[in-house]
PDB file of N, CA and C in Angstrom:
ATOM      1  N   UNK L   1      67.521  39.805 101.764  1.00  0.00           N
ATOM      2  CA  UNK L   1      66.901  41.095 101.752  1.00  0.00           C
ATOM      3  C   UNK L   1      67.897  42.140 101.238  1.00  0.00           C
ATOM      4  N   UNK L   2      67.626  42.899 100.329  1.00  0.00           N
ATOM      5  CA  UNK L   2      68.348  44.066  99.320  1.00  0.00           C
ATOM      6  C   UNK L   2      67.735  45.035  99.961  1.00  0.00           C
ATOM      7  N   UNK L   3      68.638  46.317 100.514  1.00  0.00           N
ATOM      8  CA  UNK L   3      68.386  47.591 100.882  1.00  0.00           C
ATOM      9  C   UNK L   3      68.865  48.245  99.915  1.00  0.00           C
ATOM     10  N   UNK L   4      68.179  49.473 100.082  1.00  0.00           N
ATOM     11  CA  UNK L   4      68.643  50.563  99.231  1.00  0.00           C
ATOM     12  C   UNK L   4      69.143  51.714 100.329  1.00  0.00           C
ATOM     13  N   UNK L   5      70.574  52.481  99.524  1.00  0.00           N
ATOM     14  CA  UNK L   5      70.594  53.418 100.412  1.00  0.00           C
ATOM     15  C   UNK L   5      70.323  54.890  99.827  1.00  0.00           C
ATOM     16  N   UNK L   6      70.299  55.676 100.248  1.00  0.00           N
ATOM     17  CA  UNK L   6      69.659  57.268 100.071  1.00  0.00           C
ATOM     18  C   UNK L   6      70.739  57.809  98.996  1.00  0.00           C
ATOM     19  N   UNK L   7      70.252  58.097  97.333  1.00  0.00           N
ATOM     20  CA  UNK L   7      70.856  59.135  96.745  1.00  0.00           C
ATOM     21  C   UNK L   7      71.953  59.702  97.100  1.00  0.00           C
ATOM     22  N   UNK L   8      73.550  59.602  96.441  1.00  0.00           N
ATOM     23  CA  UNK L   8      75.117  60.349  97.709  1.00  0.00           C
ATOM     24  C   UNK L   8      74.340  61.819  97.185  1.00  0.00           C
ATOM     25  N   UNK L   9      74.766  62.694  97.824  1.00  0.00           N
ATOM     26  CA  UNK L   9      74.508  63.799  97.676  1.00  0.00           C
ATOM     27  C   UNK L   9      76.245  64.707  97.321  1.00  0.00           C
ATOM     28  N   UNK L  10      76.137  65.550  96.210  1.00  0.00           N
ATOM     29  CA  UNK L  10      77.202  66.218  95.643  1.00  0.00           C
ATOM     30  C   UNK L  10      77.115  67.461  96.363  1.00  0.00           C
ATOM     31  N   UNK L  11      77.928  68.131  96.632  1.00  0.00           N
ATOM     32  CA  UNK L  11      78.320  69.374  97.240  1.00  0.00           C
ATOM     33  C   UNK L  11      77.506  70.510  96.321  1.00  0.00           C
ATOM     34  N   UNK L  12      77.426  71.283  96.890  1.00  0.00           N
ATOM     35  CA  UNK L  12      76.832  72.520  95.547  1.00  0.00           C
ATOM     36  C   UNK L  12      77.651  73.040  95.011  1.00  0.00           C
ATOM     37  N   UNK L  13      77.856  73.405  93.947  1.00  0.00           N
ATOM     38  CA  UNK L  13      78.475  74.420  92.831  1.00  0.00           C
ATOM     39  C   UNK L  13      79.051  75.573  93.613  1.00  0.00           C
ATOM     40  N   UNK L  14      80.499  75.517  93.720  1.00  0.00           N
ATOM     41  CA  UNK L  14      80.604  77.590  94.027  1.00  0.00           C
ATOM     42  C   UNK L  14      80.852  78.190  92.904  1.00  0.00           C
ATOM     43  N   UNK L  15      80.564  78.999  92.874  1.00  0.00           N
ATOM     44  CA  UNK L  15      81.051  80.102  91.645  1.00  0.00           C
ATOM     45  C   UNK L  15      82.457  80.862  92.432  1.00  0.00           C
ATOM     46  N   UNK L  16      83.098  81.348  91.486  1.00  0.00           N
ATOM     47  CA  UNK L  16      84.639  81.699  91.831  1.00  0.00           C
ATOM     48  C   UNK L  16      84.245  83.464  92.265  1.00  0.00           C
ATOM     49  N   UNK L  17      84.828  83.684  93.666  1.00  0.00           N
ATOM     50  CA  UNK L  17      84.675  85.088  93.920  1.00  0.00           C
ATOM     51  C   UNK L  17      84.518  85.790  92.976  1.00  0.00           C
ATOM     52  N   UNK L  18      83.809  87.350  92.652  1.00  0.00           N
ATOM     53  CA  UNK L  18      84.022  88.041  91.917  1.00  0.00           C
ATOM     54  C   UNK L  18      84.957  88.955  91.880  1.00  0.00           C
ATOM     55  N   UNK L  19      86.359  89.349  90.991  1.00  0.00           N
ATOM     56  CA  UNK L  19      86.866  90.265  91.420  1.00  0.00           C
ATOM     57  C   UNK L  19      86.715  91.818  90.988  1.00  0.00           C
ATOM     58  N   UNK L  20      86.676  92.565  92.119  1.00  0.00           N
ATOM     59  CA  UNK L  20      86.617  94.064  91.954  1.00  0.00           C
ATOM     60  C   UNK L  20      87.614  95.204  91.527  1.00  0.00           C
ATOM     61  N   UNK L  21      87.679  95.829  90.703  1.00  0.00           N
ATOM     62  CA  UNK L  21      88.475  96.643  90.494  1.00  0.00           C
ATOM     63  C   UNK L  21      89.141  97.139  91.311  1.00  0.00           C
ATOM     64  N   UNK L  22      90.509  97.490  91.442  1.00  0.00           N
ATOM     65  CA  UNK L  22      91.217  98.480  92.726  1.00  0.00           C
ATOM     66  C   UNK L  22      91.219  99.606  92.373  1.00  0.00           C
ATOM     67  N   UNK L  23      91.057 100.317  91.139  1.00  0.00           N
ATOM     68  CA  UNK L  23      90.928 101.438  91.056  1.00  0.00           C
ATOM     69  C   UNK L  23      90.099 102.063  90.137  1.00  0.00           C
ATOM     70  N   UNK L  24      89.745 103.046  90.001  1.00  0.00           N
ATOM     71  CA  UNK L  24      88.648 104.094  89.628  1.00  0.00           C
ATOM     72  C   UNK L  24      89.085 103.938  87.762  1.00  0.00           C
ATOM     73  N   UNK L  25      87.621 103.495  86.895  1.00  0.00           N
ATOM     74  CA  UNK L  25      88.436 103.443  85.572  1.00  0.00           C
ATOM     75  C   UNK L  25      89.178 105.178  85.096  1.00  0.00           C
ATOM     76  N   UNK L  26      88.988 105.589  84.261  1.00  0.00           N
ATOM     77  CA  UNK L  26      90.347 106.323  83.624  1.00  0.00           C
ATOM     78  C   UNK L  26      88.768 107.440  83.380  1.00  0.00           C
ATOM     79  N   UNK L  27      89.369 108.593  83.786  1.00  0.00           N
ATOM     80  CA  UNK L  27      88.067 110.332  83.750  1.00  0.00           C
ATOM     81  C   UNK L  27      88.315 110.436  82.168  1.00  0.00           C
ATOM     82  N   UNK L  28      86.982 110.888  82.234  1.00  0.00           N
ATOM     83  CA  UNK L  28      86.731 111.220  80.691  1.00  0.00           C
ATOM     84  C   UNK L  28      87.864 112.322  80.325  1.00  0.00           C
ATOM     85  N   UNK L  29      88.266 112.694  78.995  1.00  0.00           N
ATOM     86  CA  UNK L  29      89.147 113.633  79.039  1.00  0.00           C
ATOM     87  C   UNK L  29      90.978 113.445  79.179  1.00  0.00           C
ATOM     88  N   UNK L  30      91.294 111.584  79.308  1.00  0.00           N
ATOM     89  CA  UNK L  30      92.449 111.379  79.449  1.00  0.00           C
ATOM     90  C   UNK L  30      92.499 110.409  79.286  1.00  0.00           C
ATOM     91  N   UNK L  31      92.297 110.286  77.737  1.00  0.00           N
ATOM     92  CA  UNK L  31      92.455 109.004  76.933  1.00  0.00           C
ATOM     93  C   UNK L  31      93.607 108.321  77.069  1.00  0.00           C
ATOM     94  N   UNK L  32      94.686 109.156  77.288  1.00  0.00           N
ATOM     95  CA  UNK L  32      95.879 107.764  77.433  1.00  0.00           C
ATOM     96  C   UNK L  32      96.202 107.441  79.067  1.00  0.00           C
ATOM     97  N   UNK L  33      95.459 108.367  80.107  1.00  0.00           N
ATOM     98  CA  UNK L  33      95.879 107.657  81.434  1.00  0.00           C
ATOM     99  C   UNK L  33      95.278 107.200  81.994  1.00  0.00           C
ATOM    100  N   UNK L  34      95.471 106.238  82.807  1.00  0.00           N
ATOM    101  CA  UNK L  34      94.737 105.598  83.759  1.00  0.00           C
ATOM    102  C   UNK L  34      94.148 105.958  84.852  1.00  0.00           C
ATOM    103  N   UNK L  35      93.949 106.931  85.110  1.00  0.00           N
ATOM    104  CA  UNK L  35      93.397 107.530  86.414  1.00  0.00           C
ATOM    105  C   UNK L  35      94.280 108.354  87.127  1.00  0.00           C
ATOM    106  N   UNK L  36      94.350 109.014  88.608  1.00  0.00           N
ATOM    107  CA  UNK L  36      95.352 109.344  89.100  1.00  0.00           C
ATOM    108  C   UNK L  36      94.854 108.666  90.323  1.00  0.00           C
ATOM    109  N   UNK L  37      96.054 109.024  91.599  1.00  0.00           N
ATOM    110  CA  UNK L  37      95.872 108.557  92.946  1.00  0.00           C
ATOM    111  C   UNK L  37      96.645 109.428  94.019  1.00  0.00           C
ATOM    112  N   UNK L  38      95.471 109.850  94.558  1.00  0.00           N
ATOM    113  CA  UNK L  38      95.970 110.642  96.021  1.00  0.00           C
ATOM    114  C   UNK L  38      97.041 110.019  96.686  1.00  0.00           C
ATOM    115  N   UNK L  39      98.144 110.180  97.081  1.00  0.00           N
ATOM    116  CA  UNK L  39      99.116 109.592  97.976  1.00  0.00           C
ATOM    117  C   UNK L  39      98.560 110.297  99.967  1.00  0.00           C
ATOM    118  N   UNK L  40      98.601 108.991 100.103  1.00  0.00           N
ATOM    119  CA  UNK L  40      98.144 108.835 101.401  1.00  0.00           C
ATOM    120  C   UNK L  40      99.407 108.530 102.720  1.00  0.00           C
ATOM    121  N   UNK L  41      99.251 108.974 103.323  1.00  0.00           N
ATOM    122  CA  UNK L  41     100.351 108.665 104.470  1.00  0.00           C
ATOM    123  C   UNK L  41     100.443 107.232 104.403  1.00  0.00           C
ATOM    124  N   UNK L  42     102.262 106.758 104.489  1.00  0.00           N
ATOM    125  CA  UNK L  42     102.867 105.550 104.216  1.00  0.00           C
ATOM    126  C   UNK L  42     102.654 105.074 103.205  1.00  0.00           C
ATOM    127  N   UNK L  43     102.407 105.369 101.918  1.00  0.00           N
ATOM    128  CA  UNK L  43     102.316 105.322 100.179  1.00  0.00           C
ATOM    129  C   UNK L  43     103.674 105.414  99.987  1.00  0.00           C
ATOM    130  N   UNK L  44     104.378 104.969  99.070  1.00  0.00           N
ATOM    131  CA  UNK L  44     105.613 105.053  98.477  1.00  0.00           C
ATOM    132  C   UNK L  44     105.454 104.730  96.707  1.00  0.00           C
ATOM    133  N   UNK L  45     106.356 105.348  96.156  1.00  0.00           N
ATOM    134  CA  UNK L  45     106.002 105.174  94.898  1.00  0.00           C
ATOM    135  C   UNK L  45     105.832 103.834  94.495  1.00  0.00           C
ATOM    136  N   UNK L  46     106.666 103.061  94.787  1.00  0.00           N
ATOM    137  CA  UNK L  46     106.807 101.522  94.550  1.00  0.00           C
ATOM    138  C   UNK L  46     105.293 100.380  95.087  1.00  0.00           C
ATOM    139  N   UNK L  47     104.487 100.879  95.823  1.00  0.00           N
ATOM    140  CA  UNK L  47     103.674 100.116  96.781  1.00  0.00           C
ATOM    141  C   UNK L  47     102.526 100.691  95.793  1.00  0.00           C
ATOM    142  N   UNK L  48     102.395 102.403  95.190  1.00  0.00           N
ATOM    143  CA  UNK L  48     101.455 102.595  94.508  1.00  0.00           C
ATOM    144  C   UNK L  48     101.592 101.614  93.022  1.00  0.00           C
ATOM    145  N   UNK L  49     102.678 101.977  92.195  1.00  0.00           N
ATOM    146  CA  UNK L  49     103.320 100.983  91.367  1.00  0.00           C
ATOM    147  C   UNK L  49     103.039  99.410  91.195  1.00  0.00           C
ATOM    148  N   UNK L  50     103.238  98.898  92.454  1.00  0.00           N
ATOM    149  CA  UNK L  50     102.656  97.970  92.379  1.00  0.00           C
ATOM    150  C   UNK L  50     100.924  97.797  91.904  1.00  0.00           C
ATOM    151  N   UNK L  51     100.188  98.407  92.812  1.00  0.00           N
ATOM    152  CA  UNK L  51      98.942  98.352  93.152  1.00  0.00           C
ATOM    153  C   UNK L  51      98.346  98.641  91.515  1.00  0.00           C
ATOM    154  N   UNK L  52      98.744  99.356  91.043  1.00  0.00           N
ATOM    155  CA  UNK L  52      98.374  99.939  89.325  1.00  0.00           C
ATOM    156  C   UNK L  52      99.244  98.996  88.210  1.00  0.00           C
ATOM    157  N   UNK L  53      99.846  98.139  88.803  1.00  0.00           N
ATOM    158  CA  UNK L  53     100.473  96.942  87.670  1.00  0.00           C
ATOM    159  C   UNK L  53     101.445  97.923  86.750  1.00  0.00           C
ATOM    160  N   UNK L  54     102.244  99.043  87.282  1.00  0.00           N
ATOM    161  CA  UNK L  54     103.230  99.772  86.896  1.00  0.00           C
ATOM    162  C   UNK L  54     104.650  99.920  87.647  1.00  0.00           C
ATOM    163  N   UNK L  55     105.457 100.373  87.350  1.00  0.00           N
ATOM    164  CA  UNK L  55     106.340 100.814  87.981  1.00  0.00           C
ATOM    165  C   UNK L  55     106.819 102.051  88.417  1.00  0.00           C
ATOM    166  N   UNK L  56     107.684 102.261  89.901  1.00  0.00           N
ATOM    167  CA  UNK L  56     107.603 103.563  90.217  1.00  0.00           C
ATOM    168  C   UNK L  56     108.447 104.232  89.574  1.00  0.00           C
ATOM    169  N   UNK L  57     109.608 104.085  88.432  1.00  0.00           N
ATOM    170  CA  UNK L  57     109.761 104.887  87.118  1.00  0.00           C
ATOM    171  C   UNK L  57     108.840 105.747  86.497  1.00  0.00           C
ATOM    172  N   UNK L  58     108.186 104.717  86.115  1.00  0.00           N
ATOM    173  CA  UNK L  58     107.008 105.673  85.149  1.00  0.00           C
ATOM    174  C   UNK L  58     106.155 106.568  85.822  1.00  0.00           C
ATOM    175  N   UNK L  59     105.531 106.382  87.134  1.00  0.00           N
ATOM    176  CA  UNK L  59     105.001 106.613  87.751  1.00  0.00           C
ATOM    177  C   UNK L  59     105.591 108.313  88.201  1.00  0.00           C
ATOM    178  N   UNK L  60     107.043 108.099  88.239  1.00  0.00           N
ATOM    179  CA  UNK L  60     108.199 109.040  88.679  1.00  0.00           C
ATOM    180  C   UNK L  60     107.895 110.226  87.438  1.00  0.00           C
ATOM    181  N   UNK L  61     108.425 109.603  86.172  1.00  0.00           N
ATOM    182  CA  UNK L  61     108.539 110.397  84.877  1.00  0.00           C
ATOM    183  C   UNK L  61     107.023 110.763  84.607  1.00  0.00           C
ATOM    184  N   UNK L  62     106.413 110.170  84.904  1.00  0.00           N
ATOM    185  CA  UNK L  62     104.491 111.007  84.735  1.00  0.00           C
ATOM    186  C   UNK L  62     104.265 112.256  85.496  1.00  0.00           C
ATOM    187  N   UNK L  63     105.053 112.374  86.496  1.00  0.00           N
ATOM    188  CA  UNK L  63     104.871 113.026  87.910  1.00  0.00           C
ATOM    189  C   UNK L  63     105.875 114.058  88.361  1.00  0.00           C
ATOM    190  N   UNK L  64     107.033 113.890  87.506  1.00  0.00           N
ATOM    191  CA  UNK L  64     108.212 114.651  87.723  1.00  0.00           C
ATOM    192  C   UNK L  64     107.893 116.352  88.669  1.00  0.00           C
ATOM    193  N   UNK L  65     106.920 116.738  87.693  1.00  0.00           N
ATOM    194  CA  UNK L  65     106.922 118.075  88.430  1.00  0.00           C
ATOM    195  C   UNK L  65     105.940 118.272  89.576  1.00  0.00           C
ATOM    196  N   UNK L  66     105.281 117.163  90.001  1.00  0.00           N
ATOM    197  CA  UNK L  66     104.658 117.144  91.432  1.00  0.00           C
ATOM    198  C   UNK L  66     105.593 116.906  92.412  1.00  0.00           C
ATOM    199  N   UNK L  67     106.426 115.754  92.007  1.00  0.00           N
ATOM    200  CA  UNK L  67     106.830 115.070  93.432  1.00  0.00           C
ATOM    201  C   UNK L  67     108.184 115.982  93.315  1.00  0.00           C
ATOM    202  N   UNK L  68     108.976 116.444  92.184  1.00  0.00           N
ATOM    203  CA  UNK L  68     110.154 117.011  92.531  1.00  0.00           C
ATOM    204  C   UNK L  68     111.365 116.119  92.165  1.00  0.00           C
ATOM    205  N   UNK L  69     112.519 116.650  92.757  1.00  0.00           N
ATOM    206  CA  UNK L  69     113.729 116.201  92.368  1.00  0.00           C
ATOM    207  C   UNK L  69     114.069 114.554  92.805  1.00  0.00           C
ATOM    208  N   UNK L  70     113.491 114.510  93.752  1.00  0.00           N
ATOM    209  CA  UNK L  70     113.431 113.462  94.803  1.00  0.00           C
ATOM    210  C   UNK L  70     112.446 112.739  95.054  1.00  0.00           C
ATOM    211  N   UNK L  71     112.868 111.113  94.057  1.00  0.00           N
ATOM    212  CA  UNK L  71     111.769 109.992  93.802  1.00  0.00           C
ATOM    213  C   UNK L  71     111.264 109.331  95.424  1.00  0.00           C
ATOM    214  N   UNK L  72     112.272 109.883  96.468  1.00  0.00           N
ATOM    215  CA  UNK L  72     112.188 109.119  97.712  1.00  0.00           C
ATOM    216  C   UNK L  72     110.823 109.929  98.516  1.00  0.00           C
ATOM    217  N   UNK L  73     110.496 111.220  98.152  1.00  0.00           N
ATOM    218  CA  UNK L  73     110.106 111.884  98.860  1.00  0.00           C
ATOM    219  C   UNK L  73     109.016 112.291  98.108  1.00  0.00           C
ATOM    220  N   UNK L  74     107.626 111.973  98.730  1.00  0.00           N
ATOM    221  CA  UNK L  74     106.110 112.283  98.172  1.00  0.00           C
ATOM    222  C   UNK L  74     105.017 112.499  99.352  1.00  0.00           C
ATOM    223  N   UNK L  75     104.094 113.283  98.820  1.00  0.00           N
ATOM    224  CA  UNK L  75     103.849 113.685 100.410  1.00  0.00           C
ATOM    225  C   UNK L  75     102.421 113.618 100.091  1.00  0.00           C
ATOM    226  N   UNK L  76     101.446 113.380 101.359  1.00  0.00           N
ATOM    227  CA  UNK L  76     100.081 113.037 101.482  1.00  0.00           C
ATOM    228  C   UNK L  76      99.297 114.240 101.235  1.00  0.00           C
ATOM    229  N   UNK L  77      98.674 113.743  99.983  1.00  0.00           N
ATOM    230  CA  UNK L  77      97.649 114.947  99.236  1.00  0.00           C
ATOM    231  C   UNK L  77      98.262 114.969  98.290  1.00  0.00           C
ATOM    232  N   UNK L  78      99.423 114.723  97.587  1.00  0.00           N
ATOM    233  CA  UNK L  78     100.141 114.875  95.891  1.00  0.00           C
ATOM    234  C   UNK L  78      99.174 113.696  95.414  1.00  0.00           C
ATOM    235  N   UNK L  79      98.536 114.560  94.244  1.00  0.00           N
ATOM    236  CA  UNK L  79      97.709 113.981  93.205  1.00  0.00           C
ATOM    237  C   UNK L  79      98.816 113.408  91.833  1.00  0.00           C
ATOM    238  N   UNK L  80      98.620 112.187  91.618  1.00  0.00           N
ATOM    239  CA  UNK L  80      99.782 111.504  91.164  1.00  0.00           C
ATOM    240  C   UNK L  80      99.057 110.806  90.144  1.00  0.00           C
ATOM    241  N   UNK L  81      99.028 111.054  88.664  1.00  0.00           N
ATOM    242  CA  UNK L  81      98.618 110.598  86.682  1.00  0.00           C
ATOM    243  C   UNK L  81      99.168 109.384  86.792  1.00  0.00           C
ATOM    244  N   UNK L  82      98.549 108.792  87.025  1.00  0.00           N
ATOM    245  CA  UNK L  82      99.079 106.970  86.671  1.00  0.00           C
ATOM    246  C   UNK L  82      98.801 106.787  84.785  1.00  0.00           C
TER     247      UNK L  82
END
């Protein structure tokens, strides 16, 4: 006597998460920048830098006359031209 057994069954298909933008695309009116970003309490230039796939140099020299003399020191509510 030959049995048959039940069709294996394959897992379903996932599709790969979708990923979402982290930041807001670029305001009409500022063709060469990328947006800006509110600095929020515990923000540091380097952590924003990161987050925008830049560095906090540039970030520094974009910004010079917001943040001041002092790259260490940025304060919550400085609107910052990525």
């Amino acid at each position: 006597m030959t049995t048959k057994s039940a069709p294996a069954r394959s897992a379903p298909a996932r599709s790969a998460p979708v990923k979402t933008q982290d930041r807001p695309a670029a305001q009409t009116g500022r063709s060469a920048s990328r947006g800006d970003h509110i600095v929020r309490q515990g923000d540091t230039l380097s952590t924003i830098a990161a987050s925008h796939g830049t560095t906090w140099q540039r970030i520094y020299a974009a910004n010079k006359a917001v943040i001041g003399e002092d790259p260490n020191l940025i304060v919550p509510g400085q609107r910052l031209d990525l």
